[in-house]
Coordinates of C-alpha atoms in Angstrom, one line a residue:
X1285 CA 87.3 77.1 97.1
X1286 CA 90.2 74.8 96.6
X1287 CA 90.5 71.3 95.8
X1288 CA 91.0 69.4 99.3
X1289 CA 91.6 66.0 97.1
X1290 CA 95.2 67.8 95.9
X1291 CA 95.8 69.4 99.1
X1292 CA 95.7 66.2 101.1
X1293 CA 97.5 64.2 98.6
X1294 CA 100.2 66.9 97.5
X1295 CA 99.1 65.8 93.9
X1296 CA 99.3 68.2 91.4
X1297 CA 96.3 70.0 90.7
X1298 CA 94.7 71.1 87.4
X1299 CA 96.7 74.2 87.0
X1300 CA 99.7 72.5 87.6
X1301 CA 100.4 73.9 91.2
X1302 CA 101.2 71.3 94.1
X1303 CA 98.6 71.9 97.1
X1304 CA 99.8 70.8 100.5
X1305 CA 98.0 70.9 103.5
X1306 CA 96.5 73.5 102.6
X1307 CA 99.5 75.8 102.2
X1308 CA 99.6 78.2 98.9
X1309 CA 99.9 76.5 95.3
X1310 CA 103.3 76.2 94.1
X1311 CA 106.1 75.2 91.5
X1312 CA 107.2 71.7 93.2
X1313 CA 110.2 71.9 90.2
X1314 CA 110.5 75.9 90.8
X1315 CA 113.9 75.7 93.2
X1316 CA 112.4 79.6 94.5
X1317 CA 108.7 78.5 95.5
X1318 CA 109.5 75.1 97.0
X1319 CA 112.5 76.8 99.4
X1320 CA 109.5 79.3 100.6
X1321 CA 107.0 77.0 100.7
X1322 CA 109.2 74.4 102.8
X1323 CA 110.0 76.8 105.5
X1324 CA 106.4 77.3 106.3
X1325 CA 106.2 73.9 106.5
X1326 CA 109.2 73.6 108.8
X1327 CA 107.8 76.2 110.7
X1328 CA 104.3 73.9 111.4
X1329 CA 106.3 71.5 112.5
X1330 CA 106.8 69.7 109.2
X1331 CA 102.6 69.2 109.3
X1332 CA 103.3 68.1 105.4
X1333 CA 106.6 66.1 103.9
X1334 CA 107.6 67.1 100.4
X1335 CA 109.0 63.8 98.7
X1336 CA 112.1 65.2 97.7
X1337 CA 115.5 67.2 98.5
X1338 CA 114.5 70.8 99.2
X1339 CA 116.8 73.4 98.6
X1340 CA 118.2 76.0 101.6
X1341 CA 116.0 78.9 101.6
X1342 CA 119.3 80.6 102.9
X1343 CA 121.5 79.4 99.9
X1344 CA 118.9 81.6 97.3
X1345 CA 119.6 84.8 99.4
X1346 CA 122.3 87.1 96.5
X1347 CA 123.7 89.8 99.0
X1348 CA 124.5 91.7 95.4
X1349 CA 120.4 92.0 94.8
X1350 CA 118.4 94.6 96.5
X1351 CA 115.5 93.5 99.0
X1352 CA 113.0 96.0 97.5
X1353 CA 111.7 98.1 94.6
X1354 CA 113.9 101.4 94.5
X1355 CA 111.4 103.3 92.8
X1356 CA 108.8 102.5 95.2
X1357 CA 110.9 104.7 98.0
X1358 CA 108.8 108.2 97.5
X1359 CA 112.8 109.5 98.3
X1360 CA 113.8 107.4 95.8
X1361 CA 113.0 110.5 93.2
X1362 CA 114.6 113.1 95.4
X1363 CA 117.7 114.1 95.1
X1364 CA 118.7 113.4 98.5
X1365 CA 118.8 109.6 97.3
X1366 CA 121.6 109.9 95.4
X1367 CA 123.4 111.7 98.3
X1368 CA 123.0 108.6 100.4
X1369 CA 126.0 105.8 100.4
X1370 CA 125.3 102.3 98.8
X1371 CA 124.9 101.1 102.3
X1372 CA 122.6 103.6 103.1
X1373 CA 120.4 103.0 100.4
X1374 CA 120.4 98.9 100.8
X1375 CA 119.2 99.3 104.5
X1376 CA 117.1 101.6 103.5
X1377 CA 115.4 99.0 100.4
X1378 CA 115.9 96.4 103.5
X1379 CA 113.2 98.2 105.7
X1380 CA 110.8 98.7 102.5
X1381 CA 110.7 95.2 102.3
X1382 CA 109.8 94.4 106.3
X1383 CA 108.0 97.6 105.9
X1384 CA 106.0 95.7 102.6
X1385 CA 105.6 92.5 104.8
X1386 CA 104.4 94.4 108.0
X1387 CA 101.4 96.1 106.0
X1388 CA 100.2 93.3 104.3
X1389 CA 100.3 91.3 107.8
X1390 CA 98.3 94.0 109.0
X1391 CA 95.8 94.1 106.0
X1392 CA 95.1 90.4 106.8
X1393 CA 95.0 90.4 110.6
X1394 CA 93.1 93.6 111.3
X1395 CA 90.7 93.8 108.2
X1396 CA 90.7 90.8 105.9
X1397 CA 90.0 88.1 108.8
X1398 CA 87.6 90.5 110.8
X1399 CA 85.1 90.8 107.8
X1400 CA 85.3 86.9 107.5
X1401 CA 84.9 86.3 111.4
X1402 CA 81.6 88.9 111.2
X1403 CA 80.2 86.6 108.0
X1404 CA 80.7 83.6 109.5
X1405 CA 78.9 85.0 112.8
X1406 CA 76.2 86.0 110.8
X1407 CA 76.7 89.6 110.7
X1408 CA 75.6 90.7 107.3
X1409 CA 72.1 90.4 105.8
X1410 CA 72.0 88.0 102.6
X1411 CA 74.7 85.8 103.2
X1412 CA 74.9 82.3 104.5
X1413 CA 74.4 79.0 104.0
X1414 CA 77.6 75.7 104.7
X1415 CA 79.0 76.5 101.1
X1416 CA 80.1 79.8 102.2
X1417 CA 81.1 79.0 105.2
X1418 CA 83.5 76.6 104.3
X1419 CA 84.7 79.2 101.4
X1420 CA 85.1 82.1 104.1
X1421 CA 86.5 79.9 106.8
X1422 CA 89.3 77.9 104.1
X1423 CA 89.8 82.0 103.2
X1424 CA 91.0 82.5 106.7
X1425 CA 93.0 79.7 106.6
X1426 CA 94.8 81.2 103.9
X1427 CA 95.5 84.5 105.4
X1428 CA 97.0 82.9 108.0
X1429 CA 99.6 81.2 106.4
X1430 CA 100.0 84.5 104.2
X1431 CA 100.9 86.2 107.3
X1432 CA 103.4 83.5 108.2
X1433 CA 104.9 83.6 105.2
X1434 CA 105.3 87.3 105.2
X1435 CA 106.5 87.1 108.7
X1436 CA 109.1 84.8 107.2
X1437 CA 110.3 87.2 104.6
X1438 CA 111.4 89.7 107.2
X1439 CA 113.2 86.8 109.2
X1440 CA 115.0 85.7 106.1
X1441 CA 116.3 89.5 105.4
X1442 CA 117.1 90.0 108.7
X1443 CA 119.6 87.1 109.4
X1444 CA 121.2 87.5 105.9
X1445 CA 121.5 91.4 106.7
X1446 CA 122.4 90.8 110.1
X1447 CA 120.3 93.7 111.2
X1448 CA 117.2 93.7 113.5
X1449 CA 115.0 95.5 111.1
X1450 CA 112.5 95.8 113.8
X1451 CA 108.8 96.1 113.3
X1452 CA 108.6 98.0 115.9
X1453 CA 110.1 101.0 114.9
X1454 CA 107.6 101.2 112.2
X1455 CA 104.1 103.4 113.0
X1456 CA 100.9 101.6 112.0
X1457 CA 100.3 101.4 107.9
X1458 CA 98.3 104.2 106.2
X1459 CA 95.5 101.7 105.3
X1460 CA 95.0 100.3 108.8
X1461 CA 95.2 103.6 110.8
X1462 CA 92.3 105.4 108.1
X1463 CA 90.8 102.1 108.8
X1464 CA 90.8 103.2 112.5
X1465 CA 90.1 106.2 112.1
X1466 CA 87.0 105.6 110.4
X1467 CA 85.6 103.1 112.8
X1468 CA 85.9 105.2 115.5
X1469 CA 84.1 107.7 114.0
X1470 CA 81.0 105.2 113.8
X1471 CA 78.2 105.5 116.2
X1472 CA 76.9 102.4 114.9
X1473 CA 77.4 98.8 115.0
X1474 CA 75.7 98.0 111.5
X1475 CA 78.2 100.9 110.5
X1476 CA 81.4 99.5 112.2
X1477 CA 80.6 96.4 110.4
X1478 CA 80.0 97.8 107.0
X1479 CA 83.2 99.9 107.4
X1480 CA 85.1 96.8 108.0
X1481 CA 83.1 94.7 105.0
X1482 CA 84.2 97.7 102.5
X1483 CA 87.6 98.0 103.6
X1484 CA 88.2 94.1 103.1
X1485 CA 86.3 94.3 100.2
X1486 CA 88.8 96.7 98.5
X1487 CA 91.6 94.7 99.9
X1488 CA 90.7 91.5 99.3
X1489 CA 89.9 92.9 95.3
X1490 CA 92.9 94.9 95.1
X1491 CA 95.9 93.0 97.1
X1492 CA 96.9 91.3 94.0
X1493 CA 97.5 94.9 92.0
X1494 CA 99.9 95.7 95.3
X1495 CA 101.5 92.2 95.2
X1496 CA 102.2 92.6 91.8
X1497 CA 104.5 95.4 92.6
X1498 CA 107.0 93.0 93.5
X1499 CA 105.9 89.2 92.5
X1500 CA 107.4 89.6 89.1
X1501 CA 110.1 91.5 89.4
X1502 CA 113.0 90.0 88.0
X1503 CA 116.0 92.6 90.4
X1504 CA 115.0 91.9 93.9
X1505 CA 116.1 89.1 95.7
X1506 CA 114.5 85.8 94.7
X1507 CA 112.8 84.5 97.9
X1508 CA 111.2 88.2 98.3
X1509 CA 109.5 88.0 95.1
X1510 CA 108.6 84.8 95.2
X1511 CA 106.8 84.9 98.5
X1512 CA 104.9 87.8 96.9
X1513 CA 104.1 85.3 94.0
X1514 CA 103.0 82.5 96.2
X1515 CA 100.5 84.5 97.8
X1516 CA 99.4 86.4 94.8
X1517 CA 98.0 82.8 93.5
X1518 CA 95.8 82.9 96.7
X1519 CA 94.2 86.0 96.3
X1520 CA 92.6 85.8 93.5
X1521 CA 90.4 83.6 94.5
X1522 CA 89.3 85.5 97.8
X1523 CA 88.5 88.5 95.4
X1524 CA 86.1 86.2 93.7
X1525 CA 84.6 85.3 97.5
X1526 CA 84.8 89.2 98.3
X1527 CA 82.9 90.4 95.5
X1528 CA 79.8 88.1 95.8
X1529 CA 79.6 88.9 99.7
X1530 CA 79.4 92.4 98.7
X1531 CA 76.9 92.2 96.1
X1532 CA 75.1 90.2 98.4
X1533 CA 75.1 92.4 101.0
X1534 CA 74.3 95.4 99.0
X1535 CA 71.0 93.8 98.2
X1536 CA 69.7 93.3 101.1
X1537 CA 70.7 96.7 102.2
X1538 CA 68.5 99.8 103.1
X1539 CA 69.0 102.6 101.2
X1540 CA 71.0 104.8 103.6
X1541 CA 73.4 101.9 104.1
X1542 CA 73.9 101.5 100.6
X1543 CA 75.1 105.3 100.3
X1544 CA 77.6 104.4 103.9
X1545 CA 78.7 101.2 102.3
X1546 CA 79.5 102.7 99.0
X1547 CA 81.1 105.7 101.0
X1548 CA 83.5 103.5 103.0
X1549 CA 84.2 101.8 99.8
X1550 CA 85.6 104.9 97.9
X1551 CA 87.3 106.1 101.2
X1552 CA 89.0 102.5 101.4
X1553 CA 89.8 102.5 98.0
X1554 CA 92.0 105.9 98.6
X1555 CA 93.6 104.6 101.7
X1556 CA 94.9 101.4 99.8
X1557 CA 96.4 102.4 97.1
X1558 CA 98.3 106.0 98.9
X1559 CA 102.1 106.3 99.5
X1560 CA 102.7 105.4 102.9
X1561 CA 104.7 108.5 103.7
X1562 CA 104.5 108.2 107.3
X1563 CA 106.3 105.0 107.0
X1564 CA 109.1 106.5 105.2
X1565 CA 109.7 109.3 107.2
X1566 CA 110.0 106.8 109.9
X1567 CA 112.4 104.7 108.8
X1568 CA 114.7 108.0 107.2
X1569 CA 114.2 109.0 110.7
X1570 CA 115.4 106.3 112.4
X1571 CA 118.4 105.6 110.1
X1572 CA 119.5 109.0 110.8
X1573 CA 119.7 110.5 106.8
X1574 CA 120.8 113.8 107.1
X1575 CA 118.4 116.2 106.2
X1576 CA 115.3 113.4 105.9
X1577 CA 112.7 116.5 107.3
X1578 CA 112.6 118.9 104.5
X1579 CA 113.3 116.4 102.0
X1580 CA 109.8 114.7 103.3
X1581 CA 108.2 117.8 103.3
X1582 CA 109.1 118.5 99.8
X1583 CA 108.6 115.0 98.5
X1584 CA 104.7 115.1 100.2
X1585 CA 104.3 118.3 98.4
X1586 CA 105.6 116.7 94.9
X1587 CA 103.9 113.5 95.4
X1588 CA 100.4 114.5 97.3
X1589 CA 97.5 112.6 95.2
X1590 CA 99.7 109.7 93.7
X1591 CA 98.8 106.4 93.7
X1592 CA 101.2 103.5 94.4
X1593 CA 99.1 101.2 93.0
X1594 CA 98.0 101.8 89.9
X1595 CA 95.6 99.3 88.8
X1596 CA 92.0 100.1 90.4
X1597 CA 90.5 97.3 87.8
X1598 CA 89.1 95.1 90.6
X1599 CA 87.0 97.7 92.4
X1600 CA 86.2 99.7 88.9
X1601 CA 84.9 95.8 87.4
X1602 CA 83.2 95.1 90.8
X1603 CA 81.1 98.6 90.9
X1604 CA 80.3 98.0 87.2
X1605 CA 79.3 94.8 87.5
X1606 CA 76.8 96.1 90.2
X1607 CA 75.4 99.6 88.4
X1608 CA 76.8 101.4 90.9
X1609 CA 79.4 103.1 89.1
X1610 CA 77.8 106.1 88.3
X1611 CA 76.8 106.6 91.9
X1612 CA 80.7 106.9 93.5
X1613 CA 83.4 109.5 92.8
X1614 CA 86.7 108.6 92.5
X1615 CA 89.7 109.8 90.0
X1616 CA 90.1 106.1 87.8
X1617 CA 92.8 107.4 86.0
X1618 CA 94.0 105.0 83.5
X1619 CA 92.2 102.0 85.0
X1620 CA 92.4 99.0 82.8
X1621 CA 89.4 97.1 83.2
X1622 CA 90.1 93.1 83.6

């Protein structure tokens, strides 16, 4: 849980990190992390005053630096990429960005917060008490202001690209539609709510391995990776949160929904970490690249099994933590274990 004395105060807290208001933990001399975190503020109504000059969130925008990580296009290795023009391509790094932001908005608003509003209505056997209350209900807190800030990264990329970007040209994420799928396949309640414990589990444990696709990288545009960053500080904290409510959980479980919750486990591990090619082929789609169809169909057939994120460490420490790793199948690859 955080410190509320250096979130009410906007003193510095022991790692160095200005809490306000309970917004994410920042740089107050980083010019980058003060511009984000001062347009969330600004959008609550300034809720919070930093004591100082802040610097235009606008004025950090380089219309020289891409908006996204070209290698994590699956065209990207095709060779209809280098085809494309230089505009092409920028648009097309412009909508994996809004594309980035809009699945991990989705993430937190249709699976993170659910599995905290069903502990916090006493869904799940073996947890309670005011201590985790307060921890699960500060947790949502945080994913709302994650979403916010996310929401914020799109705004910024569309005004300085002077494009609309929508979100709703773009389908539903891979995650949150095998998500779907799977609770509709539940006949259930005690399953629907296990499905949705797992899924946030995995997400919860493994959001920081997908933020760190772009929280340090040093090419895209400042303000994009540093919203990453900001929220990345966040998370790992609610992996801590997620992996006790699991192991609690498990506990107190039966032994058949041990085996479902495991199951949903595995099968929310795969969803998280696949290429979303739907999205892509959307957005090719849309932007009218010639030849996008069988350059999709080749590039699932070349790609088919990959993962975009490659660190399963959270999940592969959490499993081992329990003794249960023997008892799920799953290809770890080159997992490094934290």
């Amino acid at each position: 849980m955080r410190d509320h004395t250096d979130e009410k105060s906007g003193a510095a807290g022991h790692d160095g990190h200005v809490r306000i208001g309970g917004l994410p933990a920042f740089d107050a001399d980083d010019p980058a992390e003060n511009a984000v975190i001062n347009r969330l503020v600004g959008n609550w109504h300034r809720r919070a005053a930093v004591k100082r000059e802040e610097p235009d969130v606008y004025a950090l925008f380089d219309p020289g630096r891409p908006d996204f990580r070209e290698d994590m296009v699956p065209f990207q290795a095709h060779p209809i990429w280098e085809r494309l023009s230089e505009e092409t391509r920028s648009r097309l790094l412009s909508w994996g960005w809004v594309a980035y932001n809009r699945n991990t908005v989705l993430i937190e608003q249709r699976i993170a917060n659910p599995a905290f509003e069903l502990v916090i209505g006493g869904t799940y056997p073996g947890l309670g008490g005011q201590q985790l209350e307060l921890a699960v209900a500060q947790a949502m807190v945080d994913e709302q202001y994650h979403t916010l800030m996310h929401i914020n990264g799109s705004a910024i990329t569309r005004r300085m690209r002077r494009s609309d970007f929508s979100d709703r040209v773009l389908p539903d994420s891979h995650i949150t539609t095998i998500y779907q799928a799977h609770l509709d396949r539940c006949e259930e309640s005690w399953q629907r709510s296990l499905t949705t414990l797992s899924f946030a589990t995995v997400a919860e444990i493994s959001i920081n391995a997908y933020l760190d696709l772009l929280a340090d990288d040093q090419q895209i545009q400042v303000v994009n990776s540093t919203t990453v960053k900001l929220h990345n500080r966040d998370e790992h904290c609610h992996a801590s949160i997620s992996g006790e409510m699991m192991k609690q959980v498990y506990e107190a479980l039966p032994a058949n929904q041990r085996r479902f919750l495991l199951e949903k486990v595995v099968a929310g591990l795969e969803a998280f970490i696949a290429p979303d090619f739907t999205t892509w082929e959307t957005i090719v789609e849309f932007e009218g690249v010639p030849g996008w169809e069988k350059a999709a169909a080749e590039v699932r057939e070349a790609q088919g099994g990959t993962h975009l994120v490659q660190d399963h460490s959270g999940i592969h420490t959490l499993l081992t933590e329990m003794d249960l790793l023997d008892q799920v199948e799953f290809g770890w690859g080159t997992t490094v274990t934290r």
